[in-house]
Each structure stands twice: as structure tokens, then as C-alpha cells.
Amino acid sequence: MISPSLTKMLRGGLSAPICLTWELTYGCNLSCRHCLSDSGAKAPGELSRIEALGLLDDIAAMGIFYVNIGGGEPTMRRDFFEIIGYAQSRRLGVKFSTNGSYIDAAAAKRLAAMDYVDVQVSIDGHDAPSNDAIRSPGAFAAATAALENLAKAGFSNPKVSVVATQSNVEHLDELLALAGYYGASLRLTRLRPSGRGAQSYRELNPSPEAQRQLYAWLVAHPEVLTGDSFFHLSPLGEPLEGLNMCGAGRVVCLIDPVGDVYACPFTIHPQFRAGNLREETFAAIWSNSRLFGELRNNPAPSGCAQCSAYQACQGGCMAAKFHTGASYDDPDPDCVMGHGNPGPERVSIRPRATSRATP
């Protein structure tokens, strides 16, 4: 767990985000039940190729080391390889998430020839029936074929990216073995009730018992990657690796396909929109946004400030609170100290307005 002094500094925000997520497109060939952005149809007015390359120039000028690219399915953009190739030329690392449908042998070879690229293939079940029940029919076959193509091309250490759910917590050993079979690392992330996840949250979210099981498994497997997904579990005992606080608008943010900037990947909602890249630069939004300023100056959630475990989780995930109808001052709905209240789900709204966008 990071020190209290470092936590205090991070809460006040940094000059550039540590983790910048950029959703290239909402277009996707799958319809996953827990999709954080409710992807499927392409949004009108996506950033053009020229705008996308210009954004990479701005990101590089800010000294950001890498960008997380997602969607939707980012490889569906015809200029996908040009975009990540340009990032390479600017010495920007790229991590991108894919369902694997378009990672054929040729694409795998192109990726293997690049530096500073990390590929995360999404799988949410240890076999086809369990995975495809969440991600869409044929998704498991497409994902494992992509991993096979990457292995044959000599791509080093891809990731199998798994959203932890009630149905797969019992099969984490199998998922770890699956990743190892393809020479990949396993990466676990937390389910949030955003996008289509708002409708499936009650069914898919791990129960309190499963959360404790997940925590024990993660402690026993420090080689598994988690980022800052499970800091709400740290009060159970030994702190988990990674950020122990909500970094929304402080050290993380998201850029959507039409250039809207949001506090984090799980707050794609008008209430958390900080600005648009067609109106001002990303650097200006990051530094001067009223929303980000408020998040950086927010005190500890009043419902958690006196909790003995506060330093371990800093009140939990803002997005999980919002999308379950809780306020910022409430505990995380999955609070392992027993203070959470899941409440009725609030339907996430992904803005589709295109008044700022041009074709």
C-alpha cells in the first residue's frame, strides 16, 4: 500500500495522468453483458485520423508515458495500426484491450514487430460456455485464436484480461492456467455497474463471500496483475498492490470516441464530463477543468473518514457509488467492513449527443 504522504499528494492531482484511457470507438462486434461503455454501434462524429494523431502529439508533449486504448473494439477502426504506429514514433507506449476477433496471423506479426505495445485479450470464463454466456457466442474461440496467433508470431507476454464475476471467482486457477498456456499473464479487474454492467451488476457482481475468496486468491498469487481494481478489498488484511484510492480526475481519466473527457473509464456520464477536445486541448482540460478541480479538492468521504480501515481504501470507488445510487460521501457498495449498501442500480447513460462533433 502506498504511504499516507504519497496518497495525499496523489489526491491533489498530478500535472499529467498516470493512466490515460482512450476509447477509439464504441463500435464492437460483440455485446458483452457487463460492457462498461455499452458498446455496439459506432458513435457518429468519432475523432478523425488527423484529430487522433494530433491528440497523440499533445499526450507526448505532456510527458505521458503510455495510453490505454480501448472501446468498443479498437481494432475495428481502419486506422488502428496507423494510430498505434504513430504513438510508437512519439515514444508513447500503448496498451490496448481487444476481444481478439481481428487479431489474425498478419495482425499478430505486425504487433510483434512493434516496441512499447501491450495486448490485453478479454476473456471472462475458463471455457467457451462460461465465457460466451457473458461475452457473446463465439467470443472464447476468437480470443483463444488471437492468443494462439500472438504466440506463433513471437509476441512477448500478452495479457488475458478478466473481469472478476460471481461465476468466474471459482475458476481463477483455470484462468491462470489458460493464460500460462499461451505464454500470457493474467490480469484481473473489478466489475463496475457502468454501461450494460448496470443491468447485470446484481447477477454478476461477486458476493461478499466471493469477494473474500477473491482477496485470499490474489494475496496467494502476487504475479497476477490488478492495477488499482481491488483496493476496496485491502481492509481484509495485507494490502494489495497498486493505488489504494479512487484516482478519478486526479491520476486517471478517459477520452471517449468523440473527444469528450471524463473523470475515469467507469464514469461515462454527463455529470462527470470535464470537457471536449474539439473545444480545448487535453492539457487545458486536465489542468483547468472545474470538475477535476473539485475532485482533487474533495475531502475524505464523511461516511468513511472515521473508519479504522480508511487508509486502505480511501472510501472506495466513486463510480461504483454513483451507479448504484449512493453519494460520494457513502461507503463503497462492496465495502468489506460491512458498511456498504448496494442500493437500486441507476441506469448508466452514455452521451450520444453529437452537437460538438463533426463527421
Coordinates of C-alpha atoms in Angstrom, one line a residue:
M1 CA 0.0 0.0 0.0
I2 CA 1.3 3.5 -0.8
S3 CA 2.3 5.8 2.0
P4 CA -0.2 8.3 3.5
S5 CA 2.1 11.2 2.3
L6 CA 2.1 9.9 -1.3
T7 CA -1.7 9.3 -1.1
K8 CA -2.2 12.9 0.0
M9 CA -0.1 14.1 -3.0
L10 CA -2.0 12.0 -5.5
R11 CA -5.4 13.1 -4.1
G12 CA -4.4 16.6 -5.1
G13 CA -3.8 15.6 -8.7
L14 CA -0.7 15.4 -10.9
S15 CA 0.5 17.5 -13.8
A16 CA -0.4 14.7 -16.1
P17 CA -2.4 11.4 -15.7
I18 CA -0.6 8.3 -14.8
C19 CA -3.2 6.2 -16.6
L20 CA -5.0 7.7 -19.6
T21 CA -7.7 5.6 -21.2
W22 CA -8.7 6.4 -24.8
E23 CA -11.7 4.7 -26.3
L24 CA -11.1 4.8 -30.0
T25 CA -14.6 3.7 -31.0
Y26 CA -17.8 2.4 -29.5
G27 CA -18.2 0.1 -32.5
C28 CA -18.0 -3.5 -31.5
N29 CA -18.9 -6.9 -33.0
L30 CA -19.8 -8.3 -29.6
S31 CA -22.4 -7.4 -27.0
C32 CA -20.9 -8.3 -23.6
R33 CA -23.4 -8.1 -20.7
H34 CA -21.1 -6.1 -18.5
C35 CA -19.6 -3.7 -21.1
L36 CA -18.6 -0.6 -19.2
S37 CA -19.4 1.7 -22.2
D38 CA -22.5 -0.1 -23.6
S39 CA -20.6 -0.6 -26.8
G40 CA -22.1 -2.0 -30.1
A41 CA -22.9 0.8 -32.5
K42 CA -20.3 3.3 -33.7
A43 CA -20.9 6.8 -32.4
P44 CA -21.3 9.5 -35.1
G45 CA -18.6 12.1 -35.2
E46 CA -15.6 10.0 -33.9
L47 CA -12.3 11.8 -33.8
S48 CA -10.8 11.8 -37.3
R49 CA -7.5 10.3 -38.1
I50 CA -5.9 13.8 -38.1
E51 CA -7.5 14.6 -34.8
A52 CA -6.3 11.3 -33.3
L53 CA -2.7 11.8 -34.4
G54 CA -2.9 15.4 -33.0
L55 CA -4.1 14.1 -29.7
L56 CA -1.1 11.8 -29.5
D57 CA 1.2 14.8 -30.1
D58 CA -0.5 16.6 -27.2
I59 CA -0.2 13.5 -25.0
A60 CA 3.5 13.1 -25.8
A61 CA 4.1 16.8 -25.1
M62 CA 2.7 16.4 -21.6
G63 CA 5.2 13.7 -20.8
I64 CA 2.7 10.9 -20.5
F65 CA 4.4 7.5 -20.9
Y66 CA 1.6 5.4 -22.3
V67 CA -2.0 5.4 -23.2
N68 CA -4.6 2.6 -22.6
I69 CA -6.6 2.2 -25.8
G70 CA -10.0 0.5 -25.7
G71 CA -13.5 0.7 -27.0
G72 CA -15.7 -0.9 -28.2
E73 CA -13.3 -3.0 -30.2
P74 CA -10.5 -0.6 -31.2
T75 CA -9.1 -2.8 -33.9
M76 CA -12.3 -2.2 -35.9
R77 CA -11.1 1.3 -36.8
R78 CA -9.4 1.1 -40.2
D79 CA -6.7 3.5 -39.0
F80 CA -5.9 1.5 -35.8
F81 CA -2.4 0.4 -36.8
E82 CA -1.6 3.8 -38.1
I83 CA -2.6 5.3 -34.8
I84 CA -0.6 2.9 -32.6
G85 CA 2.3 3.2 -35.1
Y86 CA 2.3 7.0 -34.7
A87 CA 2.3 6.5 -31.0
Q88 CA 5.4 4.4 -31.4
S89 CA 7.1 7.2 -33.3
R90 CA 6.4 9.6 -30.5
R91 CA 7.9 7.1 -28.0
L92 CA 4.5 6.5 -26.4
G93 CA 3.7 3.1 -25.0
V94 CA 0.3 1.6 -26.0
K95 CA -1.8 -0.8 -24.0
F96 CA -4.9 -1.9 -25.8
S97 CA -7.7 -4.2 -25.0
T98 CA -9.3 -6.4 -27.6
N99 CA -11.8 -9.2 -27.9
G100 CA -9.4 -10.8 -30.4
S101 CA -11.7 -11.1 -33.3
Y102 CA -9.4 -9.2 -35.6
I103 CA -6.0 -10.4 -34.4
D104 CA -5.3 -12.8 -37.2
A105 CA -1.9 -14.1 -38.1
A106 CA -1.0 -11.0 -40.1
A107 CA -2.1 -8.6 -37.4
A108 CA -0.2 -10.6 -34.8
K109 CA 3.0 -10.3 -36.8
R110 CA 2.6 -6.5 -37.1
L111 CA 2.1 -6.3 -33.3
A112 CA 5.1 -8.5 -32.6
A113 CA 7.3 -6.2 -34.7
M114 CA 6.4 -3.1 -32.6
D115 CA 8.0 -1.8 -29.4
Y116 CA 6.1 -0.4 -26.5
V117 CA 2.9 -2.3 -27.2
D118 CA 1.0 -4.4 -24.7
V119 CA -2.0 -6.5 -25.9
Q120 CA -4.8 -7.4 -23.5
V121 CA -7.2 -10.1 -24.7
S122 CA -10.5 -10.1 -22.9
I123 CA -11.8 -13.4 -21.6
D124 CA -14.3 -13.8 -18.7
G125 CA -14.7 -17.5 -18.4
H126 CA -12.4 -20.5 -18.2
D127 CA -14.2 -22.3 -21.1
A128 CA -16.5 -21.4 -24.0
P129 CA -19.8 -21.9 -22.3
S130 CA -18.9 -19.8 -19.2
N131 CA -17.2 -17.1 -21.3
D132 CA -19.7 -16.8 -24.1
A133 CA -22.7 -16.6 -21.7
I134 CA -21.2 -13.2 -20.7
R135 CA -19.3 -12.0 -23.8
S136 CA -21.4 -13.4 -26.8
P137 CA -21.4 -16.6 -28.8
G138 CA -18.0 -17.4 -30.4
A139 CA -16.1 -15.0 -28.2
F140 CA -14.0 -17.6 -26.5
A141 CA -12.9 -19.2 -29.8
A142 CA -12.0 -15.8 -31.2
A143 CA -10.0 -14.8 -28.1
T144 CA -8.0 -18.0 -27.8
A145 CA -7.3 -17.9 -31.6
A146 CA -5.9 -14.4 -31.1
L147 CA -3.7 -15.6 -28.3
E148 CA -2.5 -18.5 -30.5
N149 CA -1.7 -16.1 -33.3
L150 CA 0.2 -13.9 -30.9
A151 CA 2.2 -16.8 -29.6
K152 CA 3.1 -18.0 -33.0
A153 CA 4.2 -14.5 -34.1
G154 CA 6.5 -14.3 -31.1
F155 CA 4.7 -11.6 -29.3
S156 CA 6.1 -11.4 -25.8
N157 CA 3.8 -11.7 -22.7
P158 CA 0.3 -10.7 -23.8
K159 CA -2.3 -10.4 -21.1
V160 CA -5.5 -12.3 -20.5
S161 CA -7.8 -9.7 -19.1
V162 CA -10.6 -10.9 -16.9
V163 CA -13.4 -9.0 -15.1
A164 CA -14.0 -10.8 -11.8
T165 CA -17.6 -12.0 -11.5
Q166 CA -19.6 -14.3 -9.3
S167 CA -19.3 -17.0 -11.9
N168 CA -15.6 -17.0 -12.5
V169 CA -14.1 -16.4 -9.0
E170 CA -14.4 -20.2 -8.5
H171 CA -12.3 -20.8 -11.6
L172 CA -9.4 -18.4 -11.2
D173 CA -6.9 -21.3 -11.1
E174 CA -8.2 -22.4 -14.5
L175 CA -8.0 -18.9 -15.9
L176 CA -4.4 -18.6 -14.6
A177 CA -3.5 -21.9 -16.3
L178 CA -5.3 -20.7 -19.5
A179 CA -3.2 -17.6 -19.6
G180 CA 0.0 -19.6 -18.9
Y181 CA -0.8 -22.0 -21.8
Y182 CA -0.5 -19.1 -24.3
G183 CA 2.6 -17.5 -22.6
A184 CA 0.4 -14.7 -21.2
S185 CA 0.0 -13.0 -17.8
L186 CA -3.4 -12.9 -16.1
R187 CA -4.9 -9.5 -15.4
L188 CA -8.0 -9.2 -13.2
T189 CA -10.2 -6.1 -12.9
R190 CA -13.2 -5.2 -10.8
L191 CA -16.8 -5.3 -12.2
R192 CA -18.4 -1.8 -12.1
P193 CA -22.1 -1.1 -12.6
S194 CA -21.5 1.2 -15.6
G195 CA -22.8 0.8 -19.1
R196 CA -24.5 -2.5 -19.6
G197 CA -22.9 -3.5 -16.3
A198 CA -25.7 -1.5 -14.6
Q199 CA -28.2 -4.1 -15.7
S200 CA -26.1 -7.2 -14.9
Y201 CA -24.4 -5.9 -11.7
R202 CA -26.6 -7.7 -9.2
E203 CA -26.2 -11.0 -11.0
L204 CA -22.6 -10.8 -11.9
N205 CA -21.0 -8.9 -9.0
P206 CA -19.2 -11.3 -6.6
S207 CA -21.0 -11.8 -3.3
P208 CA -19.3 -10.8 0.0
E209 CA -18.1 -14.4 0.4
A210 CA -16.8 -14.5 -3.1
Q211 CA -15.0 -11.1 -2.5
R212 CA -13.2 -12.6 0.4
Q213 CA -12.3 -15.7 -1.7
L214 CA -11.0 -13.4 -4.4
Y215 CA -8.9 -11.4 -1.9
A216 CA -7.3 -14.6 -0.5
W217 CA -6.5 -15.8 -4.0
L218 CA -4.9 -12.5 -5.0
V219 CA -2.7 -12.5 -1.9
A220 CA -1.6 -16.0 -2.8
H221 CA -0.9 -15.0 -6.4
P222 CA 1.1 -11.8 -6.4
E223 CA 2.1 -12.4 -10.0
V224 CA -1.5 -11.7 -11.1
L225 CA -1.9 -8.1 -12.4
T226 CA -4.7 -6.0 -10.9
G227 CA -3.7 -2.3 -11.2
D228 CA -6.0 -0.4 -8.8
S229 CA -9.0 -2.5 -9.3
F230 CA -9.4 -4.1 -5.9
F231 CA -8.2 -1.6 -3.3
H232 CA -11.7 -1.9 -1.7
L233 CA -10.5 -5.4 -0.6
S234 CA -7.3 -4.3 1.2
P235 CA -9.1 -3.8 4.6
L236 CA -9.4 -7.6 4.8
G237 CA -5.7 -7.9 5.7
E238 CA -2.5 -7.5 3.8
P239 CA -2.8 -4.5 1.4
L240 CA -3.0 -5.4 -2.3
E241 CA -0.5 -4.0 -4.7
G242 CA -1.4 -0.8 -6.5
L243 CA -3.2 2.5 -5.9
N244 CA -5.3 2.5 -2.7
M245 CA -7.6 5.2 -3.7
C246 CA -10.0 6.4 -6.3
G247 CA -7.8 8.2 -8.9
A248 CA -10.7 9.7 -11.0
G249 CA -9.7 13.1 -12.3
R250 CA -6.5 13.0 -10.1
V251 CA -4.3 10.4 -11.7
V252 CA -6.6 8.8 -14.3
C253 CA -9.2 9.9 -16.8
L254 CA -10.9 8.8 -20.1
I255 CA -11.2 10.2 -23.6
D256 CA -14.2 8.9 -25.5
P257 CA -14.5 8.4 -29.3
V258 CA -16.0 11.9 -29.9
G259 CA -13.4 13.7 -27.8
D260 CA -15.3 14.0 -24.5
V261 CA -13.1 13.8 -21.5
Y262 CA -14.4 12.0 -18.4
A263 CA -13.1 11.5 -14.8
C264 CA -12.5 7.8 -15.3
P265 CA -13.4 4.9 -17.6
F266 CA -16.4 4.0 -15.4
T267 CA -18.0 7.4 -15.2
I268 CA -19.1 7.9 -18.8
H269 CA -22.0 10.1 -17.8
P270 CA -22.7 13.8 -18.3
Q271 CA -22.2 14.5 -14.6
F272 CA -18.5 13.5 -14.9
R273 CA -17.7 15.1 -18.3
A274 CA -14.8 17.6 -17.9
G275 CA -14.6 19.0 -21.5
N276 CA -14.2 18.2 -25.1
L277 CA -11.1 18.1 -27.3
R278 CA -12.7 20.0 -30.1
E279 CA -13.2 22.9 -27.7
E280 CA -9.9 22.9 -25.8
T281 CA -6.7 20.9 -25.6
F282 CA -6.4 17.9 -23.4
A283 CA -3.7 19.6 -21.3
A284 CA -6.1 22.5 -20.6
I285 CA -8.9 20.2 -19.7
W286 CA -6.6 18.2 -17.3
S287 CA -5.2 21.3 -15.7
N288 CA -8.2 23.6 -15.6
S289 CA -11.4 21.6 -15.6
R290 CA -13.8 22.7 -12.9
L291 CA -14.8 19.0 -12.4
F292 CA -11.3 17.8 -11.9
G293 CA -10.5 20.7 -9.5
E294 CA -13.5 19.7 -7.4
L295 CA -12.4 16.0 -7.3
R296 CA -8.9 17.0 -6.3
N297 CA -10.1 19.2 -3.5
N298 CA -12.7 16.8 -2.2
P299 CA -12.2 15.8 1.5
A300 CA -12.5 12.2 2.6
P301 CA -16.0 10.8 2.2
S302 CA -17.7 11.6 5.5
G303 CA -19.2 8.1 5.9
C304 CA -15.7 6.6 5.8
A305 CA -13.3 9.2 7.4
Q306 CA -13.5 7.7 10.9
C307 CA -13.3 4.0 9.7
S308 CA -10.3 2.1 11.0
A309 CA -9.7 0.8 7.5
Y310 CA -9.9 4.2 5.8
Q311 CA -6.2 4.4 4.8
A312 CA -6.5 1.1 3.0
C313 CA -9.2 2.2 0.6
Q314 CA -9.9 5.9 1.0
G315 CA -13.6 5.4 0.8
G316 CA -13.6 3.1 -2.3
C317 CA -14.8 3.6 -5.9
M318 CA -16.6 6.8 -6.8
A319 CA -18.1 5.2 -10.0
A320 CA -19.5 2.2 -8.1
K321 CA -21.1 4.5 -5.6
F322 CA -22.7 6.7 -8.3
H323 CA -24.0 3.9 -10.5
T324 CA -25.7 2.2 -7.5
G325 CA -27.4 5.4 -6.4
A326 CA -25.1 6.2 -3.5
S327 CA -23.4 9.6 -2.9
Y328 CA -19.7 10.5 -2.8
D329 CA -19.9 10.5 1.0
D330 CA -21.2 7.0 1.2
P331 CA -19.0 3.9 1.6
D332 CA -18.2 1.7 -1.4
P333 CA -21.2 -0.5 -2.1
D334 CA -18.9 -3.5 -1.8
C335 CA -17.3 -2.3 1.4
V336 CA -15.8 -5.4 3.1
M337 CA -16.2 -3.8 6.5
G338 CA -19.9 -4.2 6.2
H339 CA -20.8 -0.6 5.7
G340 CA -21.8 -0.7 2.0
N341 CA -25.3 -0.6 0.7
P342 CA -25.7 -1.8 -2.9
G343 CA -29.0 0.1 -3.3
P344 CA -31.0 0.1 -6.6
E345 CA -29.0 0.3 -9.7
R346 CA -29.0 3.5 -11.6
V347 CA -29.1 3.1 -15.4
S348 CA -25.9 4.4 -16.8
I349 CA -26.2 7.0 -19.6
R350 CA -23.6 7.2 -22.3
P351 CA -23.9 10.5 -24.0
R352 CA -24.6 10.2 -27.7
A353 CA -25.1 13.9 -28.5
T354 CA -23.0 15.0 -31.5
S355 CA -23.5 18.8 -31.3
R356 CA -19.8 19.2 -30.7
A357 CA -18.8 16.5 -33.2
T358 CA -18.3 16.7 -36.9
P359 CA -18.5 13.7 -39.3

